[in-house]
Amino acid sequence: MAMLLRRVVVTGVGAVTPLGSGVEYVWDRLLKSESGAAKIQSFDTDDLSVKIACQVPLGESTGGAFNPDDHLSPKDQRKMDQFIIFALGAAAEAIEDSGWTIDSDEDAWKTGVMIGSGIGGLETISEAA
């Protein structure tokens, strides 16, 4: 059985990381050897020995902060783990970076994004436990 091979071209990149959001911002911090580690702000750490972590900085879409409202409605955000929202933000940035515009259903079917995540769903795992 013959396989149909198609070319894949990487044309754009996106990033939502503990160093910040946006490829240029993150790359600049990498070149400066800056760290994404900071005091944990998203939950109470009084009963934990560890007080620092590498969390994605949230806020208005300036200074490398990631604003999930730029990508999803608050109602939709409540339906999914945060890592999925981060992936959608990075995917949107990658598509924008590529200069590709989706003008038809056919264009949408030709569009793909490869996502990389170290681990995901920890909020759901924690809540279930």
JSON list of C-alpha atoms in Angstrom, two decimals:
[
{"chain": "A", "resi": 1, "resn": "MET", "atom": "CA", "xyz": [0.00, 0.00, 0.00]},
{"chain": "A", "resi": 2, "resn": "ALA", "atom": "CA", "xyz": [1.51, 3.31, -1.09]},
{"chain": "A", "resi": 3, "resn": "MET", "atom": "CA", "xyz": [1.73, 6.15, 1.40]},
{"chain": "A", "resi": 4, "resn": "LEU", "atom": "CA", "xyz": [0.83, 9.66, 0.39]},
{"chain": "A", "resi": 5, "resn": "LEU", "atom": "CA", "xyz": [3.50, 12.01, 1.68]},
{"chain": "A", "resi": 6, "resn": "ARG", "atom": "CA", "xyz": [2.86, 15.70, 2.08]},
{"chain": "A", "resi": 7, "resn": "ARG", "atom": "CA", "xyz": [5.28, 18.45, 2.86]},
{"chain": "A", "resi": 8, "resn": "VAL", "atom": "CA", "xyz": [5.00, 20.21, 6.17]},
{"chain": "A", "resi": 9, "resn": "VAL", "atom": "CA", "xyz": [6.44, 23.68, 6.56]},
{"chain": "A", "resi": 10, "resn": "VAL", "atom": "CA", "xyz": [6.99, 25.47, 9.86]},
{"chain": "A", "resi": 11, "resn": "THR", "atom": "CA", "xyz": [6.04, 29.04, 9.10]},
{"chain": "A", "resi": 12, "resn": "GLY", "atom": "CA", "xyz": [5.23, 30.54, 12.49]},
{"chain": "A", "resi": 13, "resn": "VAL", "atom": "CA", "xyz": [5.93, 30.04, 16.17]},
{"chain": "A", "resi": 14, "resn": "GLY", "atom": "CA", "xyz": [4.15, 30.92, 19.40]},
{"chain": "A", "resi": 15, "resn": "ALA", "atom": "CA", "xyz": [5.06, 30.65, 23.06]},
{"chain": "A", "resi": 16, "resn": "VAL", "atom": "CA", "xyz": [3.27, 30.77, 26.41]},
{"chain": "A", "resi": 17, "resn": "THR", "atom": "CA", "xyz": [5.85, 29.92, 29.08]},
{"chain": "A", "resi": 18, "resn": "PRO", "atom": "CA", "xyz": [6.93, 30.81, 32.62]},
{"chain": "A", "resi": 19, "resn": "LEU", "atom": "CA", "xyz": [9.33, 33.28, 30.98]},
{"chain": "A", "resi": 20, "resn": "GLY", "atom": "CA", "xyz": [6.30, 35.06, 29.54]},
{"chain": "A", "resi": 21, "resn": "SER", "atom": "CA", "xyz": [4.03, 35.05, 26.54]},
{"chain": "A", "resi": 22, "resn": "GLY", "atom": "CA", "xyz": [5.14, 35.89, 23.02]},
{"chain": "A", "resi": 23, "resn": "VAL", "atom": "CA", "xyz": [8.13, 34.52, 21.14]},
{"chain": "A", "resi": 24, "resn": "GLU", "atom": "CA", "xyz": [10.07, 37.79, 21.00]},
{"chain": "A", "resi": 25, "resn": "TYR", "atom": "CA", "xyz": [9.57, 38.49, 24.71]},
{"chain": "A", "resi": 26, "resn": "VAL", "atom": "CA", "xyz": [10.51, 34.92, 25.72]},
{"chain": "A", "resi": 27, "resn": "TRP", "atom": "CA", "xyz": [13.52, 34.83, 23.39]},
{"chain": "A", "resi": 28, "resn": "ASP", "atom": "CA", "xyz": [14.81, 38.12, 24.80]},
{"chain": "A", "resi": 29, "resn": "ARG", "atom": "CA", "xyz": [14.57, 36.74, 28.35]},
{"chain": "A", "resi": 30, "resn": "LEU", "atom": "CA", "xyz": [16.34, 33.54, 27.30]},
{"chain": "A", "resi": 31, "resn": "LEU", "atom": "CA", "xyz": [19.21, 35.49, 25.78]},
{"chain": "A", "resi": 32, "resn": "LYS", "atom": "CA", "xyz": [19.52, 37.45, 29.04]},
{"chain": "A", "resi": 33, "resn": "SER", "atom": "CA", "xyz": [19.61, 34.15, 31.02]},
{"chain": "A", "resi": 34, "resn": "GLU", "atom": "CA", "xyz": [16.59, 35.23, 33.05]},
{"chain": "A", "resi": 35, "resn": "SER", "atom": "CA", "xyz": [14.52, 32.76, 35.06]},
{"chain": "A", "resi": 36, "resn": "GLY", "atom": "CA", "xyz": [10.79, 32.16, 35.04]},
{"chain": "A", "resi": 37, "resn": "ALA", "atom": "CA", "xyz": [10.85, 31.07, 38.69]},
{"chain": "A", "resi": 38, "resn": "ALA", "atom": "CA", "xyz": [9.00, 33.28, 41.14]},
{"chain": "A", "resi": 39, "resn": "LYS", "atom": "CA", "xyz": [6.96, 33.20, 44.35]},
{"chain": "A", "resi": 40, "resn": "ILE", "atom": "CA", "xyz": [3.77, 31.17, 43.88]},
{"chain": "A", "resi": 41, "resn": "GLN", "atom": "CA", "xyz": [0.84, 33.54, 43.55]},
{"chain": "A", "resi": 42, "resn": "SER", "atom": "CA", "xyz": [-1.95, 31.30, 42.26]},
{"chain": "A", "resi": 43, "resn": "PHE", "atom": "CA", "xyz": [-2.62, 29.33, 45.46]},
{"chain": "A", "resi": 44, "resn": "ASP", "atom": "CA", "xyz": [-1.88, 29.36, 49.19]},
{"chain": "A", "resi": 45, "resn": "THR", "atom": "CA", "xyz": [1.51, 27.88, 50.05]},
{"chain": "A", "resi": 46, "resn": "ASP", "atom": "CA", "xyz": [1.36, 28.27, 53.85]},
{"chain": "A", "resi": 47, "resn": "ASP", "atom": "CA", "xyz": [1.30, 24.50, 54.40]},
{"chain": "A", "resi": 48, "resn": "LEU", "atom": "CA", "xyz": [3.94, 23.76, 51.74]},
{"chain": "A", "resi": 49, "resn": "SER", "atom": "CA", "xyz": [7.70, 23.80, 52.09]},
{"chain": "A", "resi": 50, "resn": "VAL", "atom": "CA", "xyz": [8.12, 24.98, 48.49]},
{"chain": "A", "resi": 51, "resn": "LYS", "atom": "CA", "xyz": [7.15, 28.60, 47.87]},
{"chain": "A", "resi": 52, "resn": "ILE", "atom": "CA", "xyz": [8.49, 29.16, 44.34]},
{"chain": "A", "resi": 53, "resn": "ALA", "atom": "CA", "xyz": [7.57, 27.69, 40.97]},
{"chain": "A", "resi": 54, "resn": "CYS", "atom": "CA", "xyz": [7.69, 28.42, 37.26]},
{"chain": "A", "resi": 55, "resn": "GLN", "atom": "CA", "xyz": [4.18, 29.59, 36.46]},
{"chain": "A", "resi": 56, "resn": "VAL", "atom": "CA", "xyz": [2.96, 31.43, 33.38]},
{"chain": "A", "resi": 57, "resn": "PRO", "atom": "CA", "xyz": [2.59, 35.11, 34.31]},
{"chain": "A", "resi": 58, "resn": "LEU", "atom": "CA", "xyz": [-1.05, 36.16, 33.92]},
{"chain": "A", "resi": 59, "resn": "GLY", "atom": "CA", "xyz": [-2.40, 39.65, 33.43]},
{"chain": "A", "resi": 60, "resn": "GLU", "atom": "CA", "xyz": [-3.02, 42.19, 30.73]},
{"chain": "A", "resi": 61, "resn": "SER", "atom": "CA", "xyz": [-1.31, 41.38, 27.44]},
{"chain": "A", "resi": 62, "resn": "THR", "atom": "CA", "xyz": [1.68, 43.63, 28.12]},
{"chain": "A", "resi": 63, "resn": "GLY", "atom": "CA", "xyz": [5.15, 42.96, 29.41]},
{"chain": "A", "resi": 64, "resn": "GLY", "atom": "CA", "xyz": [4.97, 39.26, 28.56]},
{"chain": "A", "resi": 65, "resn": "ALA", "atom": "CA", "xyz": [1.87, 38.52, 30.64]},
{"chain": "A", "resi": 66, "resn": "PHE", "atom": "CA", "xyz": [-0.69, 36.11, 29.19]},
{"chain": "A", "resi": 67, "resn": "ASN", "atom": "CA", "xyz": [-4.33, 37.18, 29.14]},
{"chain": "A", "resi": 68, "resn": "PRO", "atom": "CA", "xyz": [-6.63, 34.18, 28.57]},
{"chain": "A", "resi": 69, "resn": "ASP", "atom": "CA", "xyz": [-9.52, 36.56, 27.79]},
{"chain": "A", "resi": 70, "resn": "ASP", "atom": "CA", "xyz": [-7.73, 37.40, 24.53]},
{"chain": "A", "resi": 71, "resn": "HIS", "atom": "CA", "xyz": [-8.36, 33.83, 23.35]},
{"chain": "A", "resi": 72, "resn": "LEU", "atom": "CA", "xyz": [-11.48, 32.46, 25.07]},
{"chain": "A", "resi": 73, "resn": "SER", "atom": "CA", "xyz": [-14.55, 33.70, 26.87]},
{"chain": "A", "resi": 74, "resn": "PRO", "atom": "CA", "xyz": [-14.54, 33.26, 30.67]},
{"chain": "A", "resi": 75, "resn": "LYS", "atom": "CA", "xyz": [-17.35, 30.70, 30.27]},
{"chain": "A", "resi": 76, "resn": "ASP", "atom": "CA", "xyz": [-15.21, 28.58, 27.92]},
{"chain": "A", "resi": 77, "resn": "GLN", "atom": "CA", "xyz": [-12.16, 29.01, 30.18]},
{"chain": "A", "resi": 78, "resn": "ARG", "atom": "CA", "xyz": [-14.04, 27.37, 33.07]},
{"chain": "A", "resi": 79, "resn": "LYS", "atom": "CA", "xyz": [-14.58, 24.25, 30.95]},
{"chain": "A", "resi": 80, "resn": "MET", "atom": "CA", "xyz": [-10.91, 23.40, 30.40]},
{"chain": "A", "resi": 81, "resn": "ASP", "atom": "CA", "xyz": [-7.58, 23.05, 32.14]},
{"chain": "A", "resi": 82, "resn": "GLN", "atom": "CA", "xyz": [-5.25, 26.02, 32.03]},
{"chain": "A", "resi": 83, "resn": "PHE", "atom": "CA", "xyz": [-2.65, 24.21, 29.91]},
{"chain": "A", "resi": 84, "resn": "ILE", "atom": "CA", "xyz": [-5.21, 23.93, 27.10]},
{"chain": "A", "resi": 85, "resn": "ILE", "atom": "CA", "xyz": [-5.83, 27.69, 27.25]},
{"chain": "A", "resi": 86, "resn": "PHE", "atom": "CA", "xyz": [-2.06, 28.25, 27.08]},
{"chain": "A", "resi": 87, "resn": "ALA", "atom": "CA", "xyz": [-1.85, 25.93, 24.05]},
{"chain": "A", "resi": 88, "resn": "LEU", "atom": "CA", "xyz": [-4.63, 27.82, 22.28]},
{"chain": "A", "resi": 89, "resn": "GLY", "atom": "CA", "xyz": [-2.83, 31.11, 22.95]},
{"chain": "A", "resi": 90, "resn": "ALA", "atom": "CA", "xyz": [0.47, 29.79, 21.60]},
{"chain": "A", "resi": 91, "resn": "ALA", "atom": "CA", "xyz": [-1.31, 28.30, 18.57]},
{"chain": "A", "resi": 92, "resn": "ALA", "atom": "CA", "xyz": [-3.01, 31.62, 17.80]},
{"chain": "A", "resi": 93, "resn": "GLU", "atom": "CA", "xyz": [0.36, 33.38, 18.01]},
{"chain": "A", "resi": 94, "resn": "ALA", "atom": "CA", "xyz": [1.97, 30.79, 15.71]},
{"chain": "A", "resi": 95, "resn": "ILE", "atom": "CA", "xyz": [-0.75, 31.19, 13.09]},
{"chain": "A", "resi": 96, "resn": "GLU", "atom": "CA", "xyz": [-0.52, 34.99, 13.30]},
{"chain": "A", "resi": 97, "resn": "ASP", "atom": "CA", "xyz": [3.30, 34.80, 13.11]},
{"chain": "A", "resi": 98, "resn": "SER", "atom": "CA", "xyz": [3.02, 32.72, 9.93]},
{"chain": "A", "resi": 99, "resn": "GLY", "atom": "CA", "xyz": [0.98, 35.39, 8.15]},
{"chain": "A", "resi": 100, "resn": "TRP", "atom": "CA", "xyz": [-1.55, 32.72, 7.19]},
{"chain": "A", "resi": 101, "resn": "THR", "atom": "CA", "xyz": [-5.18, 33.80, 7.00]},
{"chain": "A", "resi": 102, "resn": "ILE", "atom": "CA", "xyz": [-7.96, 31.28, 6.94]},
{"chain": "A", "resi": 103, "resn": "ASP", "atom": "CA", "xyz": [-10.43, 32.42, 4.29]},
{"chain": "A", "resi": 104, "resn": "SER", "atom": "CA", "xyz": [-12.30, 29.17, 3.63]},
{"chain": "A", "resi": 105, "resn": "ASP", "atom": "CA", "xyz": [-13.10, 25.76, 5.08]},
{"chain": "A", "resi": 106, "resn": "GLU", "atom": "CA", "xyz": [-10.45, 24.30, 2.78]},
{"chain": "A", "resi": 107, "resn": "ASP", "atom": "CA", "xyz": [-7.86, 26.69, 4.27]},
{"chain": "A", "resi": 108, "resn": "ALA", "atom": "CA", "xyz": [-8.93, 25.63, 7.78]},
{"chain": "A", "resi": 109, "resn": "TRP", "atom": "CA", "xyz": [-8.40, 21.96, 6.88]},
{"chain": "A", "resi": 110, "resn": "LYS", "atom": "CA", "xyz": [-4.90, 22.78, 5.64]},
{"chain": "A", "resi": 111, "resn": "THR", "atom": "CA", "xyz": [-3.97, 24.52, 8.88]},
{"chain": "A", "resi": 112, "resn": "GLY", "atom": "CA", "xyz": [-2.26, 22.65, 11.71]},
{"chain": "A", "resi": 113, "resn": "VAL", "atom": "CA", "xyz": [-0.38, 23.47, 14.87]},
{"chain": "A", "resi": 114, "resn": "MET", "atom": "CA", "xyz": [2.04, 21.21, 16.77]},
{"chain": "A", "resi": 115, "resn": "ILE", "atom": "CA", "xyz": [1.80, 21.70, 20.54]},
{"chain": "A", "resi": 116, "resn": "GLY", "atom": "CA", "xyz": [4.42, 20.83, 23.12]},
{"chain": "A", "resi": 117, "resn": "SER", "atom": "CA", "xyz": [3.59, 20.60, 26.83]},
{"chain": "A", "resi": 118, "resn": "GLY", "atom": "CA", "xyz": [5.71, 19.20, 29.66]},
{"chain": "A", "resi": 119, "resn": "ILE", "atom": "CA", "xyz": [2.67, 18.01, 31.57]},
{"chain": "A", "resi": 120, "resn": "GLY", "atom": "CA", "xyz": [-0.93, 19.04, 31.59]},
{"chain": "A", "resi": 121, "resn": "GLY", "atom": "CA", "xyz": [-4.13, 18.72, 33.53]},
{"chain": "A", "resi": 122, "resn": "LEU", "atom": "CA", "xyz": [-2.57, 19.08, 36.98]},
{"chain": "A", "resi": 123, "resn": "GLU", "atom": "CA", "xyz": [-5.49, 21.21, 38.19]},
{"chain": "A", "resi": 124, "resn": "THR", "atom": "CA", "xyz": [-7.96, 18.48, 37.30]},
{"chain": "A", "resi": 125, "resn": "ILE", "atom": "CA", "xyz": [-5.74, 15.76, 38.80]},
{"chain": "A", "resi": 126, "resn": "SER", "atom": "CA", "xyz": [-5.41, 17.78, 42.03]},
{"chain": "A", "resi": 127, "resn": "GLU", "atom": "CA", "xyz": [-9.13, 18.44, 42.27]},
{"chain": "A", "resi": 128, "resn": "ALA", "atom": "CA", "xyz": [-9.94, 14.77, 41.67]},
{"chain": "A", "resi": 129, "resn": "ALA", "atom": "CA", "xyz": [-7.47, 13.63, 44.31]}
]
